[in-house]
Amino acid sequence: MIVVGVPAEHLDPVLEALAAAGAGVVGNYTHCAFTSDGTGRFRPSAAAHPAYGQREQINSVPEIRIETFCRRANARAVVEAIRQAHPYEEPVIYLIPLLGEDEL
């Protein structure tokens, strides 16, 4: 599973980048993902270049959490696609291994 939070105005470009890199494929379906609303919190250092908020202050940004998946062989390309499409200098990307039904 791949999980990443993104500001709402960047949702579609990130979802498209994920799909183009091979994420979200289930049988004859593509672009499969689950999204939910949340709030990202962070404190950029003085050396950071935040896309949102102020350096050296706690910032909160409304985000949409994207949950999707890909084959292990596509994982590196999917992470790179997120980094290219995401507005944040350091997006938090969770990569969580899952079992498929064929592995039970």
GROMACS .gro file of N, CA and C in nm:
model
  312
    1MET      N    1   0.085  -0.117   0.000
    1MET     CA    2   0.000   0.000   0.000
    1MET      C    3   0.090   0.123   0.000
    2ILE      N    4   0.046   0.225  -0.070
    2ILE     CA    5   0.114   0.353  -0.075
    2ILE      C    6   0.020   0.456  -0.015
    3VAL      N    7   0.069   0.534   0.079
    3VAL     CA    8  -0.012   0.637   0.144
    3VAL      C    9   0.066   0.768   0.138
    4VAL      N   10  -0.003   0.873   0.097
    4VAL     CA   11   0.059   1.006   0.093
    4VAL      C   12  -0.050   1.111   0.110
    5GLY      N   13  -0.019   1.218   0.181
    5GLY     CA   14  -0.112   1.330   0.195
    5GLY      C   15  -0.074   1.440   0.098
    6VAL      N   16  -0.174   1.508   0.043
    6VAL     CA   17  -0.149   1.612  -0.057
    6VAL      C   18  -0.252   1.724  -0.041
    7PRO      N   19  -0.212   1.850  -0.057
    7PRO     CA   20  -0.311   1.958  -0.055
    7PRO      C   21  -0.414   1.936  -0.167
    8ALA      N   22  -0.539   1.972  -0.140
    8ALA     CA   23  -0.650   1.942  -0.232
    8ALA      C   24  -0.626   1.988  -0.374
    9GLU      N   25  -0.566   2.106  -0.392
    9GLU     CA   26  -0.548   2.157  -0.529
    9GLU      C   27  -0.444   2.078  -0.608
   10HIS      N   28  -0.371   1.988  -0.542
   10HIS     CA   29  -0.272   1.904  -0.611
   10HIS      C   30  -0.317   1.758  -0.619
   11LEU      N   31  -0.440   1.729  -0.576
   11LEU     CA   32  -0.487   1.591  -0.575
   11LEU      C   33  -0.485   1.528  -0.713
   12ASP      N   34  -0.549   1.589  -0.811
   12ASP     CA   35  -0.559   1.527  -0.943
   12ASP      C   36  -0.423   1.506  -1.010
   13PRO      N   37  -0.331   1.603  -1.007
   13PRO     CA   38  -0.200   1.576  -1.067
   13PRO      C   39  -0.125   1.460  -1.000
   14VAL      N   40  -0.136   1.448  -0.867
   14VAL     CA   41  -0.069   1.338  -0.798
   14VAL      C   42  -0.136   1.206  -0.832
   15LEU      N   43  -0.269   1.202  -0.834
   15LEU     CA   44  -0.339   1.078  -0.872
   15LEU      C   45  -0.303   1.036  -1.014
   16GLU      N   46  -0.296   1.130  -1.106
   16GLU     CA   47  -0.259   1.098  -1.245
   16GLU      C   48  -0.116   1.046  -1.253
   17ALA      N   49  -0.025   1.106  -1.177
   17ALA     CA   50   0.114   1.061  -1.175
   17ALA      C   51   0.123   0.919  -1.119
   18LEU      N   52   0.047   0.891  -1.014
   18LEU     CA   53   0.044   0.756  -0.958
   18LEU      C   54  -0.001   0.654  -1.063
   19ALA      N   55  -0.111   0.684  -1.130
   19ALA     CA   56  -0.164   0.593  -1.231
   19ALA      C   57  -0.066   0.574  -1.347
   20ALA      N   58  -0.003   0.682  -1.391
   20ALA     CA   59   0.092   0.674  -1.503
   20ALA      C   60   0.213   0.587  -1.467
   21ALA      N   61   0.247   0.582  -1.338
   21ALA     CA   62   0.361   0.502  -1.292
   21ALA      C   63   0.323   0.357  -1.262
   22GLY      N   64   0.194   0.324  -1.275
   22GLY     CA   65   0.151   0.185  -1.257
   22GLY      C   66   0.081   0.156  -1.127
   23ALA      N   67   0.046   0.257  -1.049
   23ALA     CA   68  -0.027   0.233  -0.924
   23ALA      C   69  -0.177   0.226  -0.950
   24GLY      N   70  -0.250   0.159  -0.860
   24GLY     CA   71  -0.395   0.159  -0.865
   24GLY      C   72  -0.458   0.070  -0.971
   25VAL      N   73  -0.391  -0.039  -1.007
   25VAL     CA   74  -0.447  -0.131  -1.107
   25VAL      C   75  -0.508  -0.252  -1.037
   26VAL      N   76  -0.637  -0.278  -1.064
   26VAL     CA   77  -0.707  -0.395  -1.012
   26VAL      C   78  -0.778  -0.461  -1.128
   27GLY      N   79  -0.724  -0.571  -1.176
   27GLY     CA   80  -0.786  -0.639  -1.290
   27GLY      C   81  -0.801  -0.547  -1.408
   28ASN      N   82  -0.924  -0.526  -1.452
   28ASN     CA   83  -0.953  -0.440  -1.567
   28ASN      C   84  -0.977  -0.294  -1.528
   29TYR      N   85  -0.944  -0.258  -1.405
   29TYR     CA   86  -0.965  -0.121  -1.357
   29TYR      C   87  -0.830  -0.053  -1.333
   30THR      N   88  -0.823   0.077  -1.364
   30THR     CA   89  -0.704   0.156  -1.334
   30THR      C   90  -0.745   0.278  -1.252
   31HIS      N   91  -0.649   0.353  -1.205
   31HIS     CA   92  -0.674   0.475  -1.126
   31HIS      C   93  -0.748   0.446  -0.995
   32CYS      N   94  -0.733   0.326  -0.940
   32CYS     CA   95  -0.802   0.290  -0.816
   32CYS      C   96  -0.728   0.350  -0.696
   33ALA      N   97  -0.802   0.418  -0.610
   33ALA     CA   98  -0.745   0.479  -0.490
   33ALA      C   99  -0.858   0.511  -0.394
   34PHE      N  100  -0.823   0.526  -0.268
   34PHE     CA  101  -0.917   0.573  -0.167
   34PHE      C  102  -0.863   0.706  -0.116
   35THR      N  103  -0.951   0.804  -0.100
   35THR     CA  104  -0.908   0.934  -0.049
   35THR      C  105  -0.993   0.973   0.072
   36SER      N  106  -0.931   1.046   0.164
   36SER     CA  107  -1.003   1.098   0.280
   36SER      C  108  -0.940   1.231   0.322
   37ASP      N  109  -1.020   1.315   0.384
   37ASP     CA  110  -0.973   1.447   0.427
   37ASP      C  111  -0.900   1.439   0.561
   38GLY      N  112  -0.802   1.525   0.578
   38GLY     CA  113  -0.727   1.532   0.703
   38GLY      C  114  -0.650   1.661   0.711
   39THR      N  115  -0.563   1.669   0.809
   39THR     CA  116  -0.480   1.787   0.830
   39THR      C  117  -0.336   1.745   0.849
   40GLY      N  118  -0.246   1.802   0.769
   40GLY     CA  119  -0.103   1.778   0.786
   40GLY      C  120  -0.044   1.884   0.878
   41ARG      N  121   0.044   1.842   0.969
   41ARG     CA  122   0.111   1.935   1.061
   41ARG      C  123   0.261   1.918   1.044
   42PHE      N  124   0.334   2.030   1.048
   42PHE     CA  125   0.479   2.025   1.031
   42PHE      C  126   0.541   2.155   1.078
   43ARG      N  127   0.671   2.147   1.108
   43ARG     CA  128   0.749   2.266   1.146
   43ARG      C  129   0.874   2.267   1.060
   44PRO      N  130   0.879   2.350   0.956
   44PRO     CA  131   0.997   2.357   0.871
   44PRO      C  132   1.114   2.422   0.946
   45SER      N  133   1.233   2.371   0.923
   45SER     CA  134   1.352   2.433   0.983
   45SER      C  135   1.385   2.563   0.910
   46ALA      N  136   1.483   2.636   0.960
   46ALA     CA  137   1.525   2.761   0.896
   46ALA      C  138   1.580   2.736   0.756
   47ALA      N  139   1.633   2.615   0.732
   47ALA     CA  140   1.692   2.582   0.602
   47ALA      C  141   1.590   2.526   0.503
   48ALA      N  142   1.468   2.501   0.548
   48ALA     CA  143   1.365   2.442   0.461
   48ALA      C  144   1.309   2.544   0.363
   49HIS      N  145   1.246   2.492   0.260
   49HIS     CA  146   1.177   2.575   0.160
   49HIS      C  147   1.033   2.526   0.148
   50PRO      N  148   0.949   2.557   0.248
   50PRO     CA  149   0.813   2.501   0.249
   50PRO      C  150   0.725   2.558   0.138
   51ALA      N  151   0.647   2.471   0.077
   51ALA     CA  152   0.548   2.514  -0.023
   51ALA      C  153   0.431   2.584   0.044
   52TYR      N  154   0.405   2.549   0.169
   52TYR     CA  155   0.297   2.607   0.249
   52TYR      C  156   0.353   2.640   0.386
   53GLY      N  157   0.302   2.744   0.449
   53GLY     CA  158   0.338   2.776   0.585
   53GLY      C  159   0.469   2.853   0.598
   54GLN      N  160   0.510   2.873   0.722
   54GLN     CA  161   0.627   2.954   0.756
   54GLN      C  162   0.736   2.868   0.819
   55ARG      N  163   0.861   2.905   0.793
   55ARG     CA  164   0.975   2.838   0.856
   55ARG      C  165   0.971   2.860   1.007
   56GLU      N  166   1.019   2.761   1.079
   56GLU     CA  167   1.034   2.765   1.224
   56GLU      C  168   0.904   2.793   1.299
   57GLN      N  169   0.792   2.757   1.239
   57GLN     CA  170   0.661   2.767   1.304
   57GLN      C  171   0.584   2.638   1.277
   58ILE      N  172   0.499   2.601   1.372
   58ILE     CA  173   0.410   2.487   1.349
   58ILE      C  174   0.305   2.533   1.248
   59ASN      N  175   0.288   2.455   1.143
   59ASN     CA  176   0.192   2.485   1.037
   59ASN      C  177   0.093   2.371   1.025
   60SER      N  178  -0.030   2.403   0.989
   60SER     CA  179  -0.133   2.303   0.960
   60SER      C  180  -0.187   2.331   0.821
   61VAL      N  181  -0.199   2.225   0.741
   61VAL     CA  182  -0.248   2.239   0.604
   61VAL      C  183  -0.357   2.134   0.581
   62PRO      N  184  -0.476   2.175   0.533
   62PRO     CA  185  -0.576   2.075   0.495
   62PRO      C  186  -0.519   1.989   0.382
   63GLU      N  187  -0.527   1.858   0.400
   63GLU     CA  188  -0.473   1.765   0.301
   63GLU      C  189  -0.576   1.658   0.269
   64ILE      N  190  -0.554   1.593   0.159
   64ILE     CA  191  -0.630   1.474   0.124
   64ILE      C  192  -0.532   1.357   0.128
   65ARG      N  193  -0.569   1.255   0.202
   65ARG     CA  194  -0.486   1.135   0.214
   65ARG      C  195  -0.522   1.043   0.099
   66ILE      N  196  -0.422   1.000   0.026
   66ILE     CA  197  -0.439   0.905  -0.085
   66ILE      C  198  -0.387   0.770  -0.038
   67GLU      N  199  -0.469   0.667  -0.056
   67GLU     CA  200  -0.426   0.529  -0.031
   67GLU      C  201  -0.444   0.453  -0.162
   68THR      N  202  -0.337   0.391  -0.209
   68THR     CA  203  -0.343   0.311  -0.330
   68THR      C  204  -0.238   0.201  -0.319
   69PHE      N  205  -0.205   0.136  -0.426
   69PHE     CA  206  -0.115   0.021  -0.422
   69PHE      C  207  -0.050   0.004  -0.557
   70CYS      N  208   0.057  -0.075  -0.558
   70CYS     CA  209   0.123  -0.109  -0.684
   70CYS      C  210   0.201  -0.238  -0.664
   71ARG      N  211   0.244  -0.294  -0.773
   71ARG     CA  212   0.332  -0.411  -0.765
   71ARG      C  213   0.469  -0.364  -0.717
   72ARG      N  214   0.538  -0.452  -0.646
   72ARG     CA  215   0.671  -0.420  -0.594
   72ARG      C  216   0.763  -0.369  -0.706
   73ALA      N  217   0.752  -0.427  -0.824
   73ALA     CA  218   0.837  -0.389  -0.937
   73ALA      C  219   0.815  -0.243  -0.979
   74ASN      N  220   0.699  -0.187  -0.948
   74ASN     CA  221   0.667  -0.049  -0.987
   74ASN      C  222   0.692   0.051  -0.874
   75ALA      N  223   0.726   0.004  -0.755
   75ALA     CA  224   0.731   0.091  -0.637
   75ALA      C  225   0.827   0.208  -0.653
   76ARG      N  226   0.946   0.183  -0.704
   76ARG     CA  227   1.043   0.292  -0.720
   76ARG      C  228   0.991   0.400  -0.815
   77ALA      N  229   0.931   0.357  -0.927
   77ALA     CA  230   0.875   0.453  -1.024
   77ALA      C  231   0.758   0.530  -0.964
   78VAL      N  232   0.677   0.464  -0.883
   78VAL     CA  233   0.563   0.530  -0.819
   78VAL      C  234   0.611   0.636  -0.720
   79VAL      N  235   0.711   0.603  -0.639
   79VAL     CA  236   0.765   0.701  -0.544
   79VAL      C  237   0.823   0.820  -0.619
   80GLU      N  238   0.896   0.796  -0.725
   80GLU     CA  239   0.953   0.906  -0.804
   80GLU      C  240   0.842   0.991  -0.865
   81ALA      N  241   0.734   0.928  -0.912
   81ALA     CA  242   0.621   1.002  -0.969
   81ALA      C  243   0.556   1.092  -0.864
   82ILE      N  244   0.542   1.041  -0.741
   82ILE     CA  245   0.487   1.123  -0.633
   82ILE      C  246   0.577   1.244  -0.610
   83ARG      N  247   0.706   1.221  -0.598
   83ARG     CA  248   0.800   1.331  -0.572
   83ARG      C  249   0.797   1.437  -0.682
   84GLN      N  250   0.778   1.395  -0.806
   84GLN     CA  251   0.773   1.490  -0.918
   84GLN      C  252   0.643   1.572  -0.918
   85ALA      N  253   0.531   1.509  -0.882
   85ALA     CA  254   0.400   1.576  -0.890
   85ALA      C  255   0.361   1.650  -0.762
   86HIS      N  256   0.420   1.612  -0.650
   86HIS     CA  257   0.381   1.665  -0.519
   86HIS      C  258   0.443   1.803  -0.497
   87PRO      N  259   0.368   1.897  -0.436
   87PRO     CA  260   0.423   2.031  -0.415
   87PRO      C  261   0.522   2.042  -0.299
   88TYR      N  262   0.521   1.945  -0.206
   88TYR     CA  263   0.605   1.956  -0.088
   88TYR      C  264   0.751   1.924  -0.120
   89GLU      N  265   0.838   1.993  -0.050
   89GLU     CA  266   0.982   1.967  -0.060
   89GLU      C  267   1.014   1.824  -0.013
   90GLU      N  268   0.947   1.779   0.092
   90GLU     CA  269   0.969   1.646   0.150
   90GLU      C  270   0.835   1.578   0.177
   91PRO      N  271   0.766   1.527   0.076
   91PRO     CA  272   0.639   1.459   0.104
   91PRO      C  273   0.662   1.332   0.186
   92VAL      N  274   0.573   1.306   0.279
   92VAL     CA  275   0.579   1.183   0.357
   92VAL      C  276   0.508   1.075   0.276
   93ILE      N  277   0.582   0.969   0.245
   93ILE     CA  278   0.529   0.860   0.163
   93ILE      C  279   0.544   0.731   0.242
   94TYR      N  280   0.432   0.665   0.271
   94TYR     CA  281   0.435   0.536   0.339
   94TYR      C  282   0.427   0.425   0.234
   95LEU      N  283   0.517   0.329   0.243
   95LEU     CA  284   0.515   0.209   0.159
   95LEU      C  285   0.494   0.091   0.252
   96ILE      N  286   0.378   0.027   0.244
   96ILE     CA  287   0.341  -0.079   0.337
   96ILE      C  288   0.320  -0.207   0.258
   97PRO      N  289   0.403  -0.311   0.280
   97PRO     CA  290   0.384  -0.436   0.207
   97PRO      C  291   0.253  -0.504   0.248
   98LEU      N  292   0.182  -0.558   0.151
   98LEU     CA  293   0.055  -0.628   0.174
   98LEU      C  294   0.059  -0.765   0.107
   99LEU      N  295  -0.021  -0.856   0.157
   99LEU     CA  296  -0.039  -0.986   0.092
   99LEU      C  297  -0.151  -0.975  -0.010
  100GLY      N  298  -0.133  -1.036  -0.124
  100GLY     CA  299  -0.240  -1.047  -0.222
  100GLY      C  300  -0.318  -1.175  -0.197
  101GLU      N  301  -0.438  -1.184  -0.251
  101GLU     CA  302  -0.519  -1.305  -0.233
  101GLU      C  303  -0.447  -1.429  -0.283
  102ASP      N  304  -0.366  -1.414  -0.387
  102ASP     CA  305  -0.294  -1.529  -0.442
  102ASP      C  306  -0.182  -1.578  -0.349
  103GLU      N  307  -0.152  -1.503  -0.243
  103GLU     CA  308  -0.048  -1.542  -0.149
  103GLU      C  309  -0.103  -1.607  -0.022
  104LEU      N  310  -0.234  -1.624  -0.013
  104LEU     CA  311  -0.295  -1.683   0.107
  104LEU      C  312  -0.281  -1.833   0.107
   0.00000   0.00000   0.00000
